[in-house]
Amino acid sequence: MSSRATAPQGSPLRQLADREGFLAWAMLLPAVVYIVLVVAVPFGLAVAFAFSDVTAGDPSYDWVGLRNFARIFEDPVFWKALGNTFVFTAVSMALIIVLGKVLANILVADFHGKWVVRFLVLLPWTTPVALSTVAWLWLYDSVYSPIDWVLRNLGLIENHLYFLGRPELATASVIAVHVWRLVPLAAVIMMVGLLGIPTDVQDAAKVDGVGFWRRMFEVTIPLTMPLIAVAALFGAIFTFTDMAVVYILTRGGPTNSTQVLSSWAFIVGIEGGDIGQGAAIALFLFPLLLAAAVLILRAVRKIEVF
Amino acid sequence: MTVAVEVRDLHKSFDRGRVHAINGVDLATGEGEYLVLLGPSGCGKTTLLRIIAGLEQPSAGEVLIGGSVVNGLPPRVRKIAMVFQSYALYPHKTVLGNIVFPLKAQRLDNGQRPDKAQRRSKAEWSAELLGISHLLDRKPRQLSGGERQRVALARALVRDPQVFLLDEPLSNLDAKLRATARDELRRFQQRVGTTTVYVTHDQAEAMGLGDRIAVMDAGTVRQLGPPAEVYDDPADTFVATFIGSPPMNLVPRDGVFVGFRPEHLLPPEYVSGARITVPFEVERIEYLSGDRHAYGSVSRLGEQTRVVARLPATVTTPLAGGQTHEFAVATRRLCFFDASSGLRTDPVAVGA
């Protein structure tokens, strides 16, 4: 209580500023209000809507029990979207981690102009998703795709690929954008991990005589595991919840083959106007995200105490 | 005497030549020798060790290990083992995992890699030698500082290196442990007989451990010799004042410094043989573990200069601050340094 010592007869306001109980609440309140307004209220609304017959045309609230869930379970598109969400997330996460690790190793290397390279590498992450996806939309264009053009002129393909017109290629295209967008973030997170390994430990591994691969798998990867897990968590959550990439590139097409939970919820709930069903679909994101977050955070804590 | 490690005219600069860490060092260790690199922080001793290890590349000069030039070779082929100041144990591996790790890359004489049982028995041998067999299943965070230091040594030992490189391995231990660990380090090295290069800024470690000491300053070796020689016969004023606690007294006189160790400034009745008597104006006296350190100034030797006298417990002459006593220094104990270069120079007559 140093301020009390210097100003024993301060104003009531100053005395209030010395009371930790008051200060704690004053400091926390904005964050609490924010969380309640933008997280808790919408979440509560979504849960409430999922058990109602609210539509865009008829906003009156009537309890319908599990009817919305029964209907979405009957819909094959929902199951396709659920499956896709997992496939996109799993494949993107694996690629993000592997490529991010490679990129992180490049970023920590000492070379001329590494600051420029680090800056350029981060750009995909700093661009708004919608904007960069529009750019990709053009890259994947059925007629004018530059990727197509290069491959054709190299003689690797003869006809147009129609990236977004064929189910497998559309899936790969969506995953490619996710990976492109999230690898820089993962790389920077893992770079921090690599920079955090004590120099002595790295030097010891060099002196101990083991080669590059053993050093990587027995020393650097175990020591950066917490940050690799964090990178994986971010990659998974961003792909899992993202609807912009799918919605802008394919709108879930062709024939719903790239539909994911978030895009399907948007199409059913907002575009189709059936808010109750849309909310029910979107709710499926929650338990899965919760489970993923708990699993990965637990892994992080386990590793932290080695 | 075969040469285990040698550096020839070694230079190292950082930041495109703006910072010179090492300026022309020539050193050679004998087989099985314990060579200590001693110097203040930033004198280049750790850089020199890292160059020998291959963790840094020299800007110029040669590094030889076992008679062959190893410049440009990575650390792992140099057959060296290094113990770091922080011990640099792998925190996610058990003690056994730490000790076994270097063996995983090793090839036996027949060109094969040692199998798991061979690796394990080798690691156990090494742990046994350092008395840490009971700790093999622990993780480094469960060990005390002294135990970690032994694990680091066991990990270094397990590969049968040609050379041990030790970078201030005792500096993270508390003072009491450091003394016993120093003794153990010395006995351990005598048992395995491996050439050792040991970096420290602690002169007590250097004097106690080294067969020879290389005193370094500003990237150069100021003096290389056995501890007694470095102490009694310093090559220049830097060595004279860096080694010894309190350091050597230096009295300026006509372009030279007259140097003598504090323990050689004694009441005349304790100085035998040819000697010079000087008036010693005592200012204050400290009692330090049985010895008396008398601070004051002497005249007659040269300019009036503040000096320290260290009187062992056997000297019982009563002294008090504020008095002037007649003290003496044996003539053979005097060292003379050139005032401008700091180097040793011929004796000059300093008689009264």
Short mmCIF file of N, CA and C in Angstrom, two decimals, chain B residues 52-213:
data_model
loop_
_atom_site.label_atom_id
_atom_site.label_comp_id
_atom_site.label_asym_id
_atom_site.label_seq_id
_atom_site.Cartn_x
_atom_site.Cartn_y
_atom_site.Cartn_z
N ILE B 52 36.71 -24.79 -30.71
CA ILE B 52 37.30 -26.13 -30.63
C ILE B 52 36.20 -27.18 -30.81
N ALA B 53 35.01 -26.91 -30.23
CA ALA B 53 33.91 -27.86 -30.33
C ALA B 53 33.32 -27.91 -31.73
N GLY B 54 33.54 -26.85 -32.51
CA GLY B 54 32.95 -26.81 -33.84
C GLY B 54 31.60 -26.13 -33.86
N LEU B 55 31.21 -25.52 -32.75
CA LEU B 55 29.94 -24.79 -32.71
C LEU B 55 30.07 -23.41 -33.34
N GLU B 56 31.30 -22.92 -33.42
CA GLU B 56 31.57 -21.67 -34.14
C GLU B 56 32.71 -21.95 -35.11
N GLN B 57 32.72 -21.21 -36.20
CA GLN B 57 33.81 -21.35 -37.15
C GLN B 57 34.79 -20.20 -36.94
N PRO B 58 36.11 -20.49 -36.92
CA PRO B 58 37.07 -19.40 -36.75
C PRO B 58 37.11 -18.52 -38.00
N SER B 59 37.45 -17.23 -37.81
CA SER B 59 37.61 -16.34 -38.96
C SER B 59 38.92 -16.63 -39.68
N ALA B 60 39.92 -17.02 -38.90
CA ALA B 60 41.20 -17.40 -39.49
C ALA B 60 41.90 -18.33 -38.51
N GLY B 61 42.84 -19.13 -39.02
CA GLY B 61 43.59 -20.02 -38.15
C GLY B 61 43.09 -21.44 -38.23
N GLU B 62 43.79 -22.32 -37.53
CA GLU B 62 43.50 -23.75 -37.62
C GLU B 62 43.18 -24.34 -36.26
N VAL B 63 42.29 -25.32 -36.25
CA VAL B 63 42.01 -26.11 -35.06
C VAL B 63 42.41 -27.54 -35.38
N LEU B 64 43.22 -28.15 -34.52
CA LEU B 64 43.61 -29.54 -34.72
C LEU B 64 43.17 -30.37 -33.53
N ILE B 65 42.56 -31.51 -33.81
CA ILE B 65 42.23 -32.45 -32.75
C ILE B 65 42.85 -33.78 -33.12
N GLY B 66 43.64 -34.33 -32.19
CA GLY B 66 44.33 -35.58 -32.47
C GLY B 66 45.24 -35.48 -33.67
N GLY B 67 45.80 -34.29 -33.92
CA GLY B 67 46.78 -34.14 -34.98
C GLY B 67 46.23 -33.79 -36.34
N SER B 68 44.89 -33.85 -36.53
CA SER B 68 44.38 -33.51 -37.85
C SER B 68 43.52 -32.25 -37.79
N VAL B 69 43.57 -31.49 -38.86
CA VAL B 69 42.83 -30.23 -38.92
C VAL B 69 41.34 -30.53 -39.00
N VAL B 70 40.55 -29.92 -38.12
CA VAL B 70 39.11 -30.18 -38.10
C VAL B 70 38.31 -28.95 -38.51
N ASN B 71 38.98 -27.92 -39.01
CA ASN B 71 38.23 -26.74 -39.46
C ASN B 71 37.10 -27.16 -40.41
N GLY B 72 35.93 -26.61 -40.21
CA GLY B 72 34.84 -26.88 -41.14
C GLY B 72 34.11 -28.18 -40.86
N LEU B 73 34.67 -29.04 -40.01
CA LEU B 73 33.96 -30.28 -39.69
C LEU B 73 32.89 -29.99 -38.63
N PRO B 74 31.73 -30.64 -38.74
CA PRO B 74 30.70 -30.41 -37.72
C PRO B 74 31.10 -31.02 -36.39
N PRO B 75 30.50 -30.55 -35.30
CA PRO B 75 30.89 -31.02 -33.96
C PRO B 75 30.84 -32.54 -33.83
N ARG B 76 29.85 -33.17 -34.50
CA ARG B 76 29.63 -34.58 -34.20
C ARG B 76 30.76 -35.49 -34.67
N VAL B 77 31.58 -35.04 -35.62
CA VAL B 77 32.66 -35.92 -36.07
C VAL B 77 33.98 -35.60 -35.37
N ARG B 78 33.96 -34.65 -34.43
CA ARG B 78 35.23 -34.24 -33.82
C ARG B 78 35.63 -35.08 -32.61
N LYS B 79 34.79 -36.02 -32.22
CA LYS B 79 35.08 -36.90 -31.07
C LYS B 79 35.37 -36.09 -29.81
N ILE B 80 34.53 -35.09 -29.59
CA ILE B 80 34.66 -34.28 -28.39
C ILE B 80 33.38 -34.46 -27.59
N ALA B 81 33.45 -34.11 -26.32
CA ALA B 81 32.24 -34.08 -25.51
C ALA B 81 32.28 -32.78 -24.74
N MET B 82 31.13 -32.16 -24.61
CA MET B 82 31.10 -30.84 -23.99
C MET B 82 30.12 -30.83 -22.84
N VAL B 83 30.51 -30.16 -21.77
CA VAL B 83 29.59 -29.94 -20.65
C VAL B 83 29.34 -28.44 -20.59
N PHE B 84 28.06 -28.08 -20.64
CA PHE B 84 27.70 -26.67 -20.72
C PHE B 84 27.45 -26.10 -19.33
N GLN B 85 27.56 -24.79 -19.27
CA GLN B 85 27.33 -24.09 -18.01
C GLN B 85 25.94 -24.42 -17.44
N SER B 86 24.95 -24.49 -18.33
CA SER B 86 23.58 -24.78 -17.88
C SER B 86 23.32 -26.28 -17.87
N TYR B 87 24.34 -27.09 -18.16
CA TYR B 87 24.29 -28.55 -18.28
C TYR B 87 23.55 -28.99 -19.54
N ALA B 88 22.56 -28.19 -20.01
CA ALA B 88 21.87 -28.48 -21.27
C ALA B 88 21.38 -29.92 -21.33
N LEU B 89 20.80 -30.41 -20.25
CA LEU B 89 20.19 -31.74 -20.29
C LEU B 89 18.91 -31.65 -21.10
N TYR B 90 18.51 -32.78 -21.69
CA TYR B 90 17.26 -32.78 -22.44
C TYR B 90 16.12 -32.95 -21.44
N PRO B 91 15.30 -31.92 -21.26
CA PRO B 91 14.35 -31.95 -20.15
C PRO B 91 13.27 -33.02 -20.29
N HIS B 92 13.01 -33.48 -21.53
CA HIS B 92 11.93 -34.44 -21.73
C HIS B 92 12.42 -35.86 -21.63
N LYS B 93 13.73 -36.06 -21.48
CA LYS B 93 14.26 -37.42 -21.40
C LYS B 93 14.65 -37.73 -19.96
N THR B 94 14.59 -39.02 -19.61
CA THR B 94 15.08 -39.41 -18.30
C THR B 94 16.59 -39.30 -18.26
N VAL B 95 17.14 -39.47 -17.08
CA VAL B 95 18.59 -39.44 -16.94
C VAL B 95 19.22 -40.48 -17.87
N LEU B 96 18.64 -41.70 -17.86
CA LEU B 96 19.16 -42.75 -18.74
C LEU B 96 19.06 -42.31 -20.21
N GLY B 97 17.90 -41.74 -20.57
CA GLY B 97 17.70 -41.27 -21.94
C GLY B 97 18.72 -40.21 -22.33
N ASN B 98 19.04 -39.34 -21.39
CA ASN B 98 20.04 -38.32 -21.65
C ASN B 98 21.41 -38.94 -21.90
N ILE B 99 21.77 -39.92 -21.08
CA ILE B 99 23.11 -40.48 -21.19
C ILE B 99 23.23 -41.35 -22.43
N VAL B 100 22.14 -42.05 -22.77
CA VAL B 100 22.18 -42.96 -23.92
C VAL B 100 22.20 -42.18 -25.23
N PHE B 101 21.59 -41.00 -25.22
CA PHE B 101 21.38 -40.25 -26.47
C PHE B 101 22.63 -40.15 -27.37
N PRO B 102 23.79 -39.77 -26.83
CA PRO B 102 24.95 -39.65 -27.73
C PRO B 102 25.35 -40.99 -28.36
N LEU B 103 25.01 -42.08 -27.69
CA LEU B 103 25.42 -43.40 -28.21
C LEU B 103 24.61 -43.80 -29.43
N LYS B 104 23.43 -43.21 -29.58
CA LYS B 104 22.55 -43.62 -30.67
C LYS B 104 23.16 -43.32 -32.03
N ALA B 105 24.05 -42.35 -32.07
CA ALA B 105 24.63 -41.99 -33.36
C ALA B 105 26.01 -42.59 -33.55
N GLN B 106 26.50 -43.27 -32.50
CA GLN B 106 27.88 -43.70 -32.53
C GLN B 106 28.06 -45.00 -33.32
N ARG B 107 29.23 -45.15 -33.90
CA ARG B 107 29.55 -46.41 -34.55
C ARG B 107 30.68 -47.07 -33.77
N LEU B 108 30.58 -48.38 -33.61
CA LEU B 108 31.63 -49.11 -32.91
C LEU B 108 32.82 -49.27 -33.84
N ASP B 109 33.90 -49.86 -33.31
CA ASP B 109 35.11 -50.03 -34.11
C ASP B 109 34.84 -50.86 -35.36
N ASN B 110 33.89 -51.82 -35.25
CA ASN B 110 33.60 -52.65 -36.41
C ASN B 110 32.61 -51.99 -37.38
N GLY B 111 32.31 -50.70 -37.14
CA GLY B 111 31.46 -49.98 -38.08
C GLY B 111 29.98 -50.13 -37.82
N GLN B 112 29.62 -50.98 -36.85
CA GLN B 112 28.20 -51.16 -36.57
C GLN B 112 27.75 -50.22 -35.47
N ARG B 113 26.45 -49.98 -35.46
CA ARG B 113 25.92 -49.18 -34.39
C ARG B 113 25.70 -50.07 -33.17
N PRO B 114 25.95 -49.55 -31.96
CA PRO B 114 25.74 -50.38 -30.78
C PRO B 114 24.24 -50.69 -30.62
N ASP B 115 23.93 -51.94 -30.23
CA ASP B 115 22.51 -52.27 -30.06
C ASP B 115 22.04 -51.75 -28.70
N LYS B 116 20.74 -51.96 -28.45
CA LYS B 116 20.14 -51.33 -27.29
C LYS B 116 20.80 -51.79 -25.98
N ALA B 117 21.09 -53.10 -25.90
CA ALA B 117 21.69 -53.62 -24.67
C ALA B 117 23.09 -53.04 -24.46
N GLN B 118 23.84 -52.95 -25.56
CA GLN B 118 25.19 -52.39 -25.46
C GLN B 118 25.14 -50.93 -25.01
N ARG B 119 24.18 -50.20 -25.59
CA ARG B 119 24.05 -48.79 -25.22
C ARG B 119 23.72 -48.67 -23.74
N ARG B 120 22.81 -49.54 -23.31
CA ARG B 120 22.36 -49.44 -21.93
C ARG B 120 23.51 -49.77 -20.97
N SER B 121 24.28 -50.80 -21.29
CA SER B 121 25.34 -51.18 -20.36
C SER B 121 26.42 -50.10 -20.33
N LYS B 122 26.66 -49.47 -21.48
CA LYS B 122 27.63 -48.38 -21.52
C LYS B 122 27.15 -47.20 -20.66
N ALA B 123 25.88 -46.89 -20.80
CA ALA B 123 25.32 -45.78 -20.03
C ALA B 123 25.37 -46.08 -18.54
N GLU B 124 25.13 -47.36 -18.19
CA GLU B 124 25.17 -47.72 -16.78
C GLU B 124 26.58 -47.63 -16.22
N TRP B 125 27.54 -48.02 -17.06
CA TRP B 125 28.94 -47.90 -16.64
C TRP B 125 29.27 -46.44 -16.33
N SER B 126 28.82 -45.57 -17.22
CA SER B 126 29.11 -44.15 -17.06
C SER B 126 28.41 -43.57 -15.82
N ALA B 127 27.15 -44.00 -15.62
CA ALA B 127 26.40 -43.51 -14.46
C ALA B 127 27.04 -44.02 -13.17
N GLU B 128 27.51 -45.26 -13.20
CA GLU B 128 28.17 -45.87 -12.04
C GLU B 128 29.40 -45.06 -11.65
N LEU B 129 30.17 -44.69 -12.66
CA LEU B 129 31.42 -43.96 -12.43
C LEU B 129 31.15 -42.63 -11.74
N LEU B 130 29.99 -42.04 -12.03
CA LEU B 130 29.68 -40.74 -11.44
C LEU B 130 28.72 -40.85 -10.26
N GLY B 131 28.40 -42.10 -9.88
CA GLY B 131 27.58 -42.29 -8.70
C GLY B 131 26.15 -41.81 -8.86
N ILE B 132 25.57 -41.99 -10.05
CA ILE B 132 24.19 -41.56 -10.23
C ILE B 132 23.31 -42.72 -10.71
N SER B 133 23.77 -43.97 -10.43
CA SER B 133 23.01 -45.13 -10.91
C SER B 133 21.59 -45.16 -10.38
N HIS B 134 21.38 -44.61 -9.18
CA HIS B 134 20.04 -44.66 -8.59
C HIS B 134 19.10 -43.61 -9.17
N LEU B 135 19.62 -42.76 -10.07
CA LEU B 135 18.79 -41.66 -10.58
C LEU B 135 18.33 -41.89 -12.01
N LEU B 136 18.65 -43.06 -12.58
CA LEU B 136 18.48 -43.24 -14.03
C LEU B 136 17.07 -43.00 -14.53
N ASP B 137 16.06 -43.25 -13.68
CA ASP B 137 14.69 -43.12 -14.16
C ASP B 137 14.11 -41.73 -13.94
N ARG B 138 14.88 -40.86 -13.30
CA ARG B 138 14.34 -39.52 -13.01
C ARG B 138 14.43 -38.63 -14.24
N LYS B 139 13.63 -37.56 -14.19
CA LYS B 139 13.74 -36.50 -15.19
C LYS B 139 14.65 -35.41 -14.63
N PRO B 140 15.32 -34.66 -15.50
CA PRO B 140 16.25 -33.62 -15.02
C PRO B 140 15.64 -32.66 -14.00
N ARG B 141 14.34 -32.34 -14.17
CA ARG B 141 13.75 -31.37 -13.23
C ARG B 141 13.65 -31.93 -11.82
N GLN B 142 13.78 -33.26 -11.68
CA GLN B 142 13.70 -33.86 -10.35
C GLN B 142 15.07 -33.96 -9.68
N LEU B 143 16.09 -33.38 -10.29
CA LEU B 143 17.44 -33.52 -9.76
C LEU B 143 17.92 -32.20 -9.17
N SER B 144 18.86 -32.31 -8.22
CA SER B 144 19.50 -31.11 -7.68
C SER B 144 20.57 -30.64 -8.66
N GLY B 145 21.08 -29.45 -8.41
CA GLY B 145 22.11 -28.90 -9.29
C GLY B 145 23.32 -29.80 -9.41
N GLY B 146 23.78 -30.34 -8.27
CA GLY B 146 24.95 -31.20 -8.29
C GLY B 146 24.70 -32.48 -9.08
N GLU B 147 23.48 -33.01 -8.93
CA GLU B 147 23.14 -34.24 -9.66
C GLU B 147 23.06 -33.99 -11.16
N ARG B 148 22.49 -32.83 -11.53
CA ARG B 148 22.43 -32.49 -12.96
C ARG B 148 23.81 -32.39 -13.56
N GLN B 149 24.71 -31.80 -12.77
CA GLN B 149 26.07 -31.64 -13.27
C GLN B 149 26.71 -33.01 -13.52
N ARG B 150 26.43 -33.97 -12.64
CA ARG B 150 26.98 -35.31 -12.86
C ARG B 150 26.35 -35.99 -14.05
N VAL B 151 25.06 -35.77 -14.27
CA VAL B 151 24.42 -36.36 -15.44
C VAL B 151 25.07 -35.79 -16.71
N ALA B 152 25.31 -34.48 -16.69
CA ALA B 152 25.95 -33.86 -17.85
C ALA B 152 27.33 -34.47 -18.08
N LEU B 153 28.06 -34.74 -16.98
CA LEU B 153 29.38 -35.35 -17.12
C LEU B 153 29.26 -36.78 -17.63
N ALA B 154 28.27 -37.51 -17.10
CA ALA B 154 28.09 -38.90 -17.54
C ALA B 154 27.76 -38.94 -19.03
N ARG B 155 26.94 -37.99 -19.47
CA ARG B 155 26.58 -37.94 -20.88
C ARG B 155 27.80 -37.62 -21.73
N ALA B 156 28.70 -36.79 -21.19
CA ALA B 156 29.91 -36.47 -21.93
C ALA B 156 30.87 -37.66 -21.96
N LEU B 157 30.91 -38.38 -20.86
CA LEU B 157 31.86 -39.48 -20.71
C LEU B 157 31.52 -40.68 -21.58
N VAL B 158 30.22 -40.88 -21.82
CA VAL B 158 29.74 -42.15 -22.34
C VAL B 158 30.27 -42.44 -23.74
N ARG B 159 30.67 -41.41 -24.46
CA ARG B 159 31.12 -41.64 -25.84
C ARG B 159 32.62 -41.89 -25.94
N ASP B 160 33.33 -41.97 -24.83
CA ASP B 160 34.79 -42.07 -24.87
C ASP B 160 35.38 -40.99 -25.76
N PRO B 161 35.17 -39.74 -25.43
CA PRO B 161 35.66 -38.68 -26.33
C PRO B 161 37.18 -38.56 -26.26
N GLN B 162 37.74 -37.97 -27.31
CA GLN B 162 39.18 -37.67 -27.27
C GLN B 162 39.44 -36.51 -26.33
N VAL B 163 38.48 -35.62 -26.24
CA VAL B 163 38.67 -34.40 -25.46
C VAL B 163 37.38 -34.06 -24.73
N PHE B 164 37.50 -33.65 -23.48
CA PHE B 164 36.38 -33.05 -22.76
C PHE B 164 36.48 -31.54 -22.86
N LEU B 165 35.38 -30.91 -23.20
CA LEU B 165 35.36 -29.45 -23.17
C LEU B 165 34.35 -29.05 -22.10
N LEU B 166 34.81 -28.35 -21.08
CA LEU B 166 33.92 -27.98 -19.98
C LEU B 166 33.80 -26.46 -19.92
N ASP B 167 32.56 -25.98 -20.02
CA ASP B 167 32.33 -24.54 -20.01
C ASP B 167 31.72 -24.14 -18.67
N GLU B 168 32.54 -23.66 -17.76
CA GLU B 168 32.10 -23.23 -16.43
C GLU B 168 31.10 -24.19 -15.81
N PRO B 169 31.45 -25.48 -15.70
CA PRO B 169 30.45 -26.44 -15.24
C PRO B 169 30.09 -26.28 -13.77
N LEU B 170 30.85 -25.52 -13.02
CA LEU B 170 30.56 -25.42 -11.59
C LEU B 170 29.87 -24.12 -11.22
N SER B 171 29.69 -23.22 -12.19
CA SER B 171 29.25 -21.88 -11.81
C SER B 171 27.79 -21.84 -11.36
N ASN B 172 27.01 -22.90 -11.68
CA ASN B 172 25.62 -22.89 -11.22
C ASN B 172 25.43 -23.61 -9.89
N LEU B 173 26.52 -24.01 -9.28
CA LEU B 173 26.41 -24.70 -7.99
C LEU B 173 26.65 -23.70 -6.86
N ASP B 174 26.08 -23.99 -5.69
CA ASP B 174 26.34 -23.07 -4.59
C ASP B 174 27.77 -23.28 -4.07
N ALA B 175 28.23 -22.29 -3.31
CA ALA B 175 29.65 -22.22 -2.98
C ALA B 175 30.17 -23.49 -2.31
N LYS B 176 29.37 -24.06 -1.43
CA LYS B 176 29.82 -25.22 -0.67
C LYS B 176 29.97 -26.44 -1.59
N LEU B 177 28.94 -26.62 -2.43
CA LEU B 177 28.94 -27.75 -3.35
C LEU B 177 30.07 -27.61 -4.37
N ARG B 178 30.37 -26.36 -4.70
CA ARG B 178 31.37 -26.11 -5.74
C ARG B 178 32.73 -26.66 -5.34
N ALA B 179 33.06 -26.50 -4.05
CA ALA B 179 34.36 -26.97 -3.59
C ALA B 179 34.46 -28.49 -3.69
N THR B 180 33.40 -29.21 -3.26
CA THR B 180 33.47 -30.67 -3.36
C THR B 180 33.39 -31.11 -4.81
N ALA B 181 32.57 -30.44 -5.61
CA ALA B 181 32.45 -30.82 -7.02
C ALA B 181 33.77 -30.62 -7.74
N ARG B 182 34.51 -29.58 -7.35
CA ARG B 182 35.81 -29.32 -7.97
C ARG B 182 36.76 -30.48 -7.71
N ASP B 183 36.75 -30.91 -6.46
CA ASP B 183 37.60 -32.03 -6.07
C ASP B 183 37.20 -33.29 -6.85
N GLU B 184 35.88 -33.52 -6.96
CA GLU B 184 35.41 -34.71 -7.68
C GLU B 184 35.77 -34.64 -9.15
N LEU B 185 35.63 -33.47 -9.74
CA LEU B 185 35.97 -33.30 -11.16
C LEU B 185 37.41 -33.69 -11.41
N ARG B 186 38.29 -33.24 -10.51
CA ARG B 186 39.71 -33.49 -10.70
C ARG B 186 40.01 -34.99 -10.58
N ARG B 187 39.41 -35.62 -9.56
CA ARG B 187 39.68 -37.05 -9.36
C ARG B 187 39.11 -37.86 -10.51
N PHE B 188 37.94 -37.43 -10.98
CA PHE B 188 37.28 -38.10 -12.09
C PHE B 188 38.15 -38.03 -13.34
N GLN B 189 38.71 -36.85 -13.61
CA GLN B 189 39.53 -36.71 -14.82
C GLN B 189 40.80 -37.53 -14.70
N GLN B 190 41.36 -37.58 -13.47
CA GLN B 190 42.57 -38.38 -13.30
C GLN B 190 42.29 -39.86 -13.54
N ARG B 191 41.07 -40.30 -13.18
CA ARG B 191 40.72 -41.70 -13.37
C ARG B 191 40.55 -42.04 -14.84
N VAL B 192 39.82 -41.19 -15.58
CA VAL B 192 39.58 -41.51 -16.98
C VAL B 192 40.72 -41.04 -17.88
N GLY B 193 41.51 -40.07 -17.40
CA GLY B 193 42.71 -39.68 -18.13
C GLY B 193 42.48 -39.00 -19.46
N THR B 194 41.29 -38.43 -19.64
CA THR B 194 41.00 -37.78 -20.92
C THR B 194 41.45 -36.33 -20.90
N THR B 195 42.01 -35.90 -22.00
CA THR B 195 42.41 -34.50 -22.14
C THR B 195 41.20 -33.61 -21.90
N THR B 196 41.40 -32.55 -21.13
CA THR B 196 40.28 -31.69 -20.78
C THR B 196 40.65 -30.23 -21.00
N VAL B 197 39.76 -29.51 -21.63
CA VAL B 197 39.89 -28.06 -21.71
C VAL B 197 38.74 -27.48 -20.90
N TYR B 198 39.10 -26.66 -19.92
CA TYR B 198 38.14 -26.21 -18.92
C TYR B 198 38.12 -24.70 -18.91
N VAL B 199 36.93 -24.14 -19.10
CA VAL B 199 36.80 -22.68 -19.12
C VAL B 199 36.23 -22.20 -17.80
N THR B 200 36.84 -21.19 -17.21
CA THR B 200 36.30 -20.63 -15.99
C THR B 200 36.75 -19.18 -15.82
N HIS B 201 35.99 -18.43 -15.02
CA HIS B 201 36.46 -17.10 -14.66
C HIS B 201 36.88 -17.10 -13.19
N ASP B 202 36.79 -18.28 -12.56
CA ASP B 202 37.06 -18.39 -11.13
C ASP B 202 38.49 -18.87 -10.94
N GLN B 203 39.32 -17.98 -10.39
CA GLN B 203 40.73 -18.34 -10.29
C GLN B 203 40.98 -19.50 -9.33
N ALA B 204 40.10 -19.65 -8.33
CA ALA B 204 40.30 -20.77 -7.40
C ALA B 204 40.12 -22.10 -8.15
N GLU B 205 39.09 -22.17 -9.01
CA GLU B 205 38.90 -23.37 -9.82
C GLU B 205 40.11 -23.60 -10.72
N ALA B 206 40.57 -22.52 -11.34
CA ALA B 206 41.68 -22.65 -12.28
C ALA B 206 42.93 -23.16 -11.56
N MET B 207 43.24 -22.55 -10.41
CA MET B 207 44.45 -22.95 -9.69
C MET B 207 44.31 -24.38 -9.19
N GLY B 208 43.11 -24.74 -8.75
CA GLY B 208 42.93 -26.06 -8.15
C GLY B 208 42.86 -27.18 -9.17
N LEU B 209 42.38 -26.90 -10.38
CA LEU B 209 42.12 -27.98 -11.32
C LEU B 209 43.22 -28.14 -12.37
N GLY B 210 43.80 -27.02 -12.79
CA GLY B 210 44.59 -27.06 -14.01
C GLY B 210 45.97 -27.66 -13.86
N ASP B 211 46.37 -28.46 -14.86
CA ASP B 211 47.79 -28.77 -15.00
C ASP B 211 48.51 -27.53 -15.47
N ARG B 212 47.86 -26.87 -16.44
CA ARG B 212 48.36 -25.57 -16.89
C ARG B 212 47.17 -24.62 -17.00
N ILE B 213 47.46 -23.33 -16.86
CA ILE B 213 46.43 -22.31 -16.98
C ILE B 213 46.81 -21.38 -18.12
#
